[in-house]
mmCIF file of C-alpha atoms in Angstrom:
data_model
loop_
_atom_site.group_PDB
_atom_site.id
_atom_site.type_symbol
_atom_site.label_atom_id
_atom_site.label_comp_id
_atom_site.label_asym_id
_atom_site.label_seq_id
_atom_site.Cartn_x
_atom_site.Cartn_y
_atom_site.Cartn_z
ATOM 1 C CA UNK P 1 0.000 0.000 0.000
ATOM 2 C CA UNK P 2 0.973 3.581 -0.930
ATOM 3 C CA UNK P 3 1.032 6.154 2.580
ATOM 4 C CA UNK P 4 1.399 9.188 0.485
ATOM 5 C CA UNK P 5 3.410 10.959 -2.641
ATOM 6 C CA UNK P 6 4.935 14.233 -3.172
ATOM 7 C CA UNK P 7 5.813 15.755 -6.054
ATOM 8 C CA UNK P 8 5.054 18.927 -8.387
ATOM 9 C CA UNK P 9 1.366 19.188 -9.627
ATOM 10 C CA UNK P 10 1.278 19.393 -13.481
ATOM 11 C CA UNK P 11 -2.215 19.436 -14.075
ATOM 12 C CA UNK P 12 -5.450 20.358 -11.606
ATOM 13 C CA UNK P 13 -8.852 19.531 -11.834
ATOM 14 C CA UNK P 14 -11.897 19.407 -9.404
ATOM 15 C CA UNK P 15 -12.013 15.308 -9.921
ATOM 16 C CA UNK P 16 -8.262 14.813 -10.616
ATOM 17 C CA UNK P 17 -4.321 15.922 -10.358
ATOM 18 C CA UNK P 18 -1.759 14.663 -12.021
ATOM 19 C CA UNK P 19 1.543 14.754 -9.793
ATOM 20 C CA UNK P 20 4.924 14.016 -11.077
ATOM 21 C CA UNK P 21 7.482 12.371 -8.885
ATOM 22 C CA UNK P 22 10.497 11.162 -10.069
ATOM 23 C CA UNK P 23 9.958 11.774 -13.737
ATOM 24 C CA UNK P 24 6.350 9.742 -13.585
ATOM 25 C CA UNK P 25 3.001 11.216 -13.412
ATOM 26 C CA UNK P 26 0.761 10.156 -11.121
ATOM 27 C CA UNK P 27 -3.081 10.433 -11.703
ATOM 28 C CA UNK P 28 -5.191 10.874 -8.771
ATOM 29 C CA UNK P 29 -8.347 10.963 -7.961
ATOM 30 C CA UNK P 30 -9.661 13.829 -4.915
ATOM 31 C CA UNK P 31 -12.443 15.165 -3.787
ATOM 32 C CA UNK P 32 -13.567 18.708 -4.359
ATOM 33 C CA UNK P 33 -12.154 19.788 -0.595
ATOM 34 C CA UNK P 34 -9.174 18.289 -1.890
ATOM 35 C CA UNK P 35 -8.925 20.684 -4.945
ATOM 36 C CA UNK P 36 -9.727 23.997 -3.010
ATOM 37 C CA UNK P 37 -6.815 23.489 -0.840
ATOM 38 C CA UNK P 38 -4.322 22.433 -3.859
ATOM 39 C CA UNK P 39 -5.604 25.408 -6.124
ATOM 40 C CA UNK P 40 -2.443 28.170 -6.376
ATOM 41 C CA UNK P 41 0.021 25.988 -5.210
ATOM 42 C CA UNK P 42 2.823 24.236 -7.529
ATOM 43 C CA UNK P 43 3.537 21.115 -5.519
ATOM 44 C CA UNK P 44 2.046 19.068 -3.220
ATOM 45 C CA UNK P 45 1.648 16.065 -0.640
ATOM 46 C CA UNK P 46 -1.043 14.175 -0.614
ATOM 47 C CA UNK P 47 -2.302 10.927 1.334
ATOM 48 C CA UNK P 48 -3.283 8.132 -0.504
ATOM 49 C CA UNK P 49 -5.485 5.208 -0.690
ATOM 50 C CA UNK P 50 -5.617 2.559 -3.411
ATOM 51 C CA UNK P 51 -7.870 0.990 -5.299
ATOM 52 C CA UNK P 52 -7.330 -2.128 -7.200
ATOM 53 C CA UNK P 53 -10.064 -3.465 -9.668
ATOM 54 C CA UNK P 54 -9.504 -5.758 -12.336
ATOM 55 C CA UNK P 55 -9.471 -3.189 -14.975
ATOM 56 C CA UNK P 56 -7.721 -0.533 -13.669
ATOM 57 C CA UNK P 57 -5.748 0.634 -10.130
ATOM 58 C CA UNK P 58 -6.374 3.851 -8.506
ATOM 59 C CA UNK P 59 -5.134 6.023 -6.847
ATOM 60 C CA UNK P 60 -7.393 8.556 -4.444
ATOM 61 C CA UNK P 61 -5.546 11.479 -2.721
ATOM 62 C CA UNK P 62 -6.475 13.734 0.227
ATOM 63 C CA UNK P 63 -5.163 16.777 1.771
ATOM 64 C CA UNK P 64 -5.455 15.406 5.263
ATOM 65 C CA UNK P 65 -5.298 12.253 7.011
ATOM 66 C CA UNK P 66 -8.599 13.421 8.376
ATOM 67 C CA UNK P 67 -10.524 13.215 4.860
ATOM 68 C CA UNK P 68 -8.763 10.008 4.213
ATOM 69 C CA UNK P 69 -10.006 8.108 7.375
ATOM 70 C CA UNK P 70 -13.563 9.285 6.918
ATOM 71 C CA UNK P 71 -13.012 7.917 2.704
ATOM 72 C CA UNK P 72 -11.944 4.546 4.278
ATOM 73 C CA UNK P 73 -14.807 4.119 6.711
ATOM 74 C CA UNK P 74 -17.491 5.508 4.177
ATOM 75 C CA UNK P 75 -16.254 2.673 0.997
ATOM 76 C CA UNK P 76 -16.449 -0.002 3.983
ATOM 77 C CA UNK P 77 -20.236 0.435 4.565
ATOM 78 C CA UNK P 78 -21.707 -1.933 1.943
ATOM 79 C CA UNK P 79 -23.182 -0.513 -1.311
ATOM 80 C CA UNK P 80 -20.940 2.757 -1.249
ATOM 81 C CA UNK P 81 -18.058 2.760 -3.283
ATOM 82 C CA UNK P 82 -14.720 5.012 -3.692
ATOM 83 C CA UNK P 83 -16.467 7.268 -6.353
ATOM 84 C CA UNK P 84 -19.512 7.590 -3.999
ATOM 85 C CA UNK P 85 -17.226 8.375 -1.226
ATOM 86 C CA UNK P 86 -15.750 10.919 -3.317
ATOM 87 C CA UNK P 87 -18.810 12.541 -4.203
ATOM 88 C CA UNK P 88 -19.517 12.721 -0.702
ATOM 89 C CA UNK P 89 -16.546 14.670 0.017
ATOM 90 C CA UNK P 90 -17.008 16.636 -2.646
ATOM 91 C CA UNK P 91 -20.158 18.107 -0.723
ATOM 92 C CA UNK P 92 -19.541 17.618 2.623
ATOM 93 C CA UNK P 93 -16.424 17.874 4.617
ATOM 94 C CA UNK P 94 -15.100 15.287 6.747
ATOM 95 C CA UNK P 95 -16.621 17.033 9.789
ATOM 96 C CA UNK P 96 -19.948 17.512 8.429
ATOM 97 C CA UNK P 97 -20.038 14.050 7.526
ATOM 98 C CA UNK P 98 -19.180 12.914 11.086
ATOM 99 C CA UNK P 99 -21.303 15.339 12.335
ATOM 100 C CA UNK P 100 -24.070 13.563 10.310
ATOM 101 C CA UNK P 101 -23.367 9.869 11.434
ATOM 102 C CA UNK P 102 -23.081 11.025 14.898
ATOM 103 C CA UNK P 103 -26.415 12.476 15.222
ATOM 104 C CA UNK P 104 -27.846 10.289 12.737
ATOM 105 C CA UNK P 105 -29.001 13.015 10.431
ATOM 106 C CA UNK P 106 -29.672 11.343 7.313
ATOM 107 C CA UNK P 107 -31.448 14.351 5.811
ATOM 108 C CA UNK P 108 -27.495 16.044 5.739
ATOM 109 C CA UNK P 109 -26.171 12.896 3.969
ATOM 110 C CA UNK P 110 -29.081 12.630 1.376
ATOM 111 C CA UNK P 111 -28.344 15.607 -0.111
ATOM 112 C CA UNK P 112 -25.132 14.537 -1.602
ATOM 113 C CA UNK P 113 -26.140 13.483 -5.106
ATOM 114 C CA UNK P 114 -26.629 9.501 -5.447
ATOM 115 C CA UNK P 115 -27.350 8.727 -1.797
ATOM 116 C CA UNK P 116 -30.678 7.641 -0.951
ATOM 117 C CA UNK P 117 -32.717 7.279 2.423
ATOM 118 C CA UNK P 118 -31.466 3.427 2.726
ATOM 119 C CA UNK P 119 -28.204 4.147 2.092
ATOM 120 C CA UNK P 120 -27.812 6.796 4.314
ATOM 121 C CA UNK P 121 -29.165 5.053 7.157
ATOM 122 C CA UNK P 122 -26.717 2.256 6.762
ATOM 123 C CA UNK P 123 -23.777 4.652 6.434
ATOM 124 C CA UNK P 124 -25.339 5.764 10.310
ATOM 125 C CA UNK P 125 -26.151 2.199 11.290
ATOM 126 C CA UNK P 126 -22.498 0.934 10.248
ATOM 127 C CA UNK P 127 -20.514 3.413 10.922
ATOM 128 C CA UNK P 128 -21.765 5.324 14.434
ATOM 129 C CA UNK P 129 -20.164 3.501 16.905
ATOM 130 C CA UNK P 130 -16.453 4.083 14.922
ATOM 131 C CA UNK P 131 -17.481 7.572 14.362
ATOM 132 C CA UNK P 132 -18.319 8.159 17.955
ATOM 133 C CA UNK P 133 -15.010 6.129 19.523
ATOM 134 C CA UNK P 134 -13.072 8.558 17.847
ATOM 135 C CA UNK P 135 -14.501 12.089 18.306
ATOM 136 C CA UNK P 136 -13.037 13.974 21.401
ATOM 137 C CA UNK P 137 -15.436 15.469 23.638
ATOM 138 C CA UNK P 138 -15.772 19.366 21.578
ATOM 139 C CA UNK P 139 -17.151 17.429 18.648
ATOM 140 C CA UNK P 140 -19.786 15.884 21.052
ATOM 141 C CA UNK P 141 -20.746 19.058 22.543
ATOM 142 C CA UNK P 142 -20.881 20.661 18.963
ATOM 143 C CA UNK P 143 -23.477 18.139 17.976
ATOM 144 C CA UNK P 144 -25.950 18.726 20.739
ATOM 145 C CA UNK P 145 -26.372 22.062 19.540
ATOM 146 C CA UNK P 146 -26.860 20.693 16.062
ATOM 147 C CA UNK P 147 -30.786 21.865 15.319
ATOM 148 C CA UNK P 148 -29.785 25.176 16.609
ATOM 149 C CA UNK P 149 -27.082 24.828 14.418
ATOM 150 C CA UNK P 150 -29.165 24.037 11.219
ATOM 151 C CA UNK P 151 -31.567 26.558 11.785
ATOM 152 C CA UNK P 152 -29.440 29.392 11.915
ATOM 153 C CA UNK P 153 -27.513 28.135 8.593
ATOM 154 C CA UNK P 154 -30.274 27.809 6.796
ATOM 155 C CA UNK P 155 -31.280 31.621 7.825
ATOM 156 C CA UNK P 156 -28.140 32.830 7.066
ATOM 157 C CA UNK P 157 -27.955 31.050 3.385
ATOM 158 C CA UNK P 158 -31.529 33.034 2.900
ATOM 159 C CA UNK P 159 -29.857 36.155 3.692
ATOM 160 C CA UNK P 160 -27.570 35.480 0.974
ATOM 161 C CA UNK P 161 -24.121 34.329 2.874
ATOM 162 C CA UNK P 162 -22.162 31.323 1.359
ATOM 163 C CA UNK P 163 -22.870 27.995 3.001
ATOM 164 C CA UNK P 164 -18.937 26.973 3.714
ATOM 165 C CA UNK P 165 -18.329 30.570 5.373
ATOM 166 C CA UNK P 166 -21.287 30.350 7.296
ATOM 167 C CA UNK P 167 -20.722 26.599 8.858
ATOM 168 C CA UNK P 168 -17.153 27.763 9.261
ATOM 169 C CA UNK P 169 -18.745 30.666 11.778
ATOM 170 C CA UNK P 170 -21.131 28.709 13.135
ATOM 171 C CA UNK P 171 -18.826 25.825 14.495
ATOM 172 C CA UNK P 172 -16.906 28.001 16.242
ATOM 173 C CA UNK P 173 -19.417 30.070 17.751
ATOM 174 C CA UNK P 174 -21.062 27.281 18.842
ATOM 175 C CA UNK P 175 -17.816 25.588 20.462
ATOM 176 C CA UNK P 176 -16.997 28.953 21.875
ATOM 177 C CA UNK P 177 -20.289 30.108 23.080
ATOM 178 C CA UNK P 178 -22.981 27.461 23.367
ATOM 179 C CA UNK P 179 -25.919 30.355 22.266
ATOM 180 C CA UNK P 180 -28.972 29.356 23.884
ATOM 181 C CA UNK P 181 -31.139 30.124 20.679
ATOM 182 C CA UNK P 182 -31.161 30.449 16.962
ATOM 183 C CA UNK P 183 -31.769 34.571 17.224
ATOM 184 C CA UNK P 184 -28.351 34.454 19.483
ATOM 185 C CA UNK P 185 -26.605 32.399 17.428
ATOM 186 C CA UNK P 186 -27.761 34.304 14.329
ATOM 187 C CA UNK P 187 -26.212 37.734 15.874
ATOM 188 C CA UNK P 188 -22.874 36.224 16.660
ATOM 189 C CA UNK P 189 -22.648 34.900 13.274
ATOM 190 C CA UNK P 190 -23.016 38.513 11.626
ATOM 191 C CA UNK P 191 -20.351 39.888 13.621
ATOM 192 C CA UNK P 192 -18.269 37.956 12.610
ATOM 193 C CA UNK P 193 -18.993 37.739 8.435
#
C-alpha cells in the first residue's frame, strides 16, 4: 500500500491531479475539498489510498489524514463505493459528515447526489459507533447544539451568505459560546462575516 506521494502538480482539476514524482506522473483521484486546498500551489503532498479493480488501479488522494479516514470508513459500509465516497466529500467535509453519522441526520447525507434514504441510514447504522469512539469530547458538545445549528444556517444562506463561510462561523461560535437560541446564534454569526 501507498502512505502518500509528493511531487510537483502538473495538471489540476476538481475530480483529478496529475503529480509528477520522479519523472512519472501520477493520476489521482480527490475530492472537491481536496482541490480547493491544492488550487495556487505548484507542488504538493497528498495521502493516498488505493484501489485495485480488475481493470484498472487507482489512486485517491487527500489533503489530510482526516478526509482520508472518513473515505476509508465511508467505501467499507456496503453498497458505497470510492467514487460515492468521493462525491460525498465533494459536498460535505469530513466534519460535516461525522457530524451527520453522529447524530444520525440522514437528511445532511441525502443531499449529496446519489445517496438515498437506505443508504444513508446504513452509512449511520455501520458506521456510528467508529465515528463516535473517535470524536473527542468538543465534537460531542458541537453536535448537541446541532438543530440550533441548522436553523441558523439555513437563515443565514436566505440572507444570501455562502454555506462553507457560514458553517465555518457557526462551528466556532457554537464551540466557543454554546448560544442558547437560533436569534443568538444568528447575531454572533453577523459579527463575525
Amino acid at each position: 500500500m501507498f502512505e502518500y506521494i509528493k511531487g510537483d502538480i502538473n495538471e489540476l482539476t476538481p475530480t483529478n491531479v496529475v503529480i509528477e514524482n520522479h519523472g512519472m506522473g501520477y493520476i489521482i483521484n480527490i475530492s472537491l475539498n481536496t482541490y480547493s486546498q491544492l488550487s495556487g500551489h505548484k507542488s504538493t503532498q497528498l495521502y493516498l489510498h488505493q484501489v485495485i479493480r480488475d481493470d484498472a488501479h487507482l489512486f485517491f488522494g487527500f489533503k489530510d489524514l482526516k478526509e482520508r479516514e472518513i473515505f476509508r470508513l465511508l467505501i467499507s459500509v456496503s453498497g458505497v463505493g470510492a467514487n460515492t465516497a468521493r462525491m460525498m466529500l465533494s459536498s460535505l467535509t469530513a466534519d460535516e459528515i461525522k457530524k451527520a453519522i453522529f447524530s444520525n441526520n440522514s437528511k445532511t447525507l441525502q443531499d449529496v447526489k446519489g445517496i438515498g434514504a437506505k443508504t444513508a441510514q446504513r452509512i449511520i447504522i455501520e458506521l456510528k459507533d467508529k465515528i463516535g469512539k473517535e470524536d473527542e469530547m468538543g465534537e460531542i458538545v458541537l453536535l448537541q447544539d446541532n438543530t440550533i445549528r441548522e436553523e441558523a444556517l439555513s437563515a443565514l444562506i436566505m440572507l444570501g451568505f455562502a454555506k462553507n463561510s457560514i458553517a465555518k462561523v457557526l462551528d466556532k461560535i457554537i464551540k466557543v459560546n454554546s448560544p442558547a437560541n437560533v436569534e443568538e446564534l444568528i447575531k454572533l454569526a453577523l459579527k463575525q462575516l
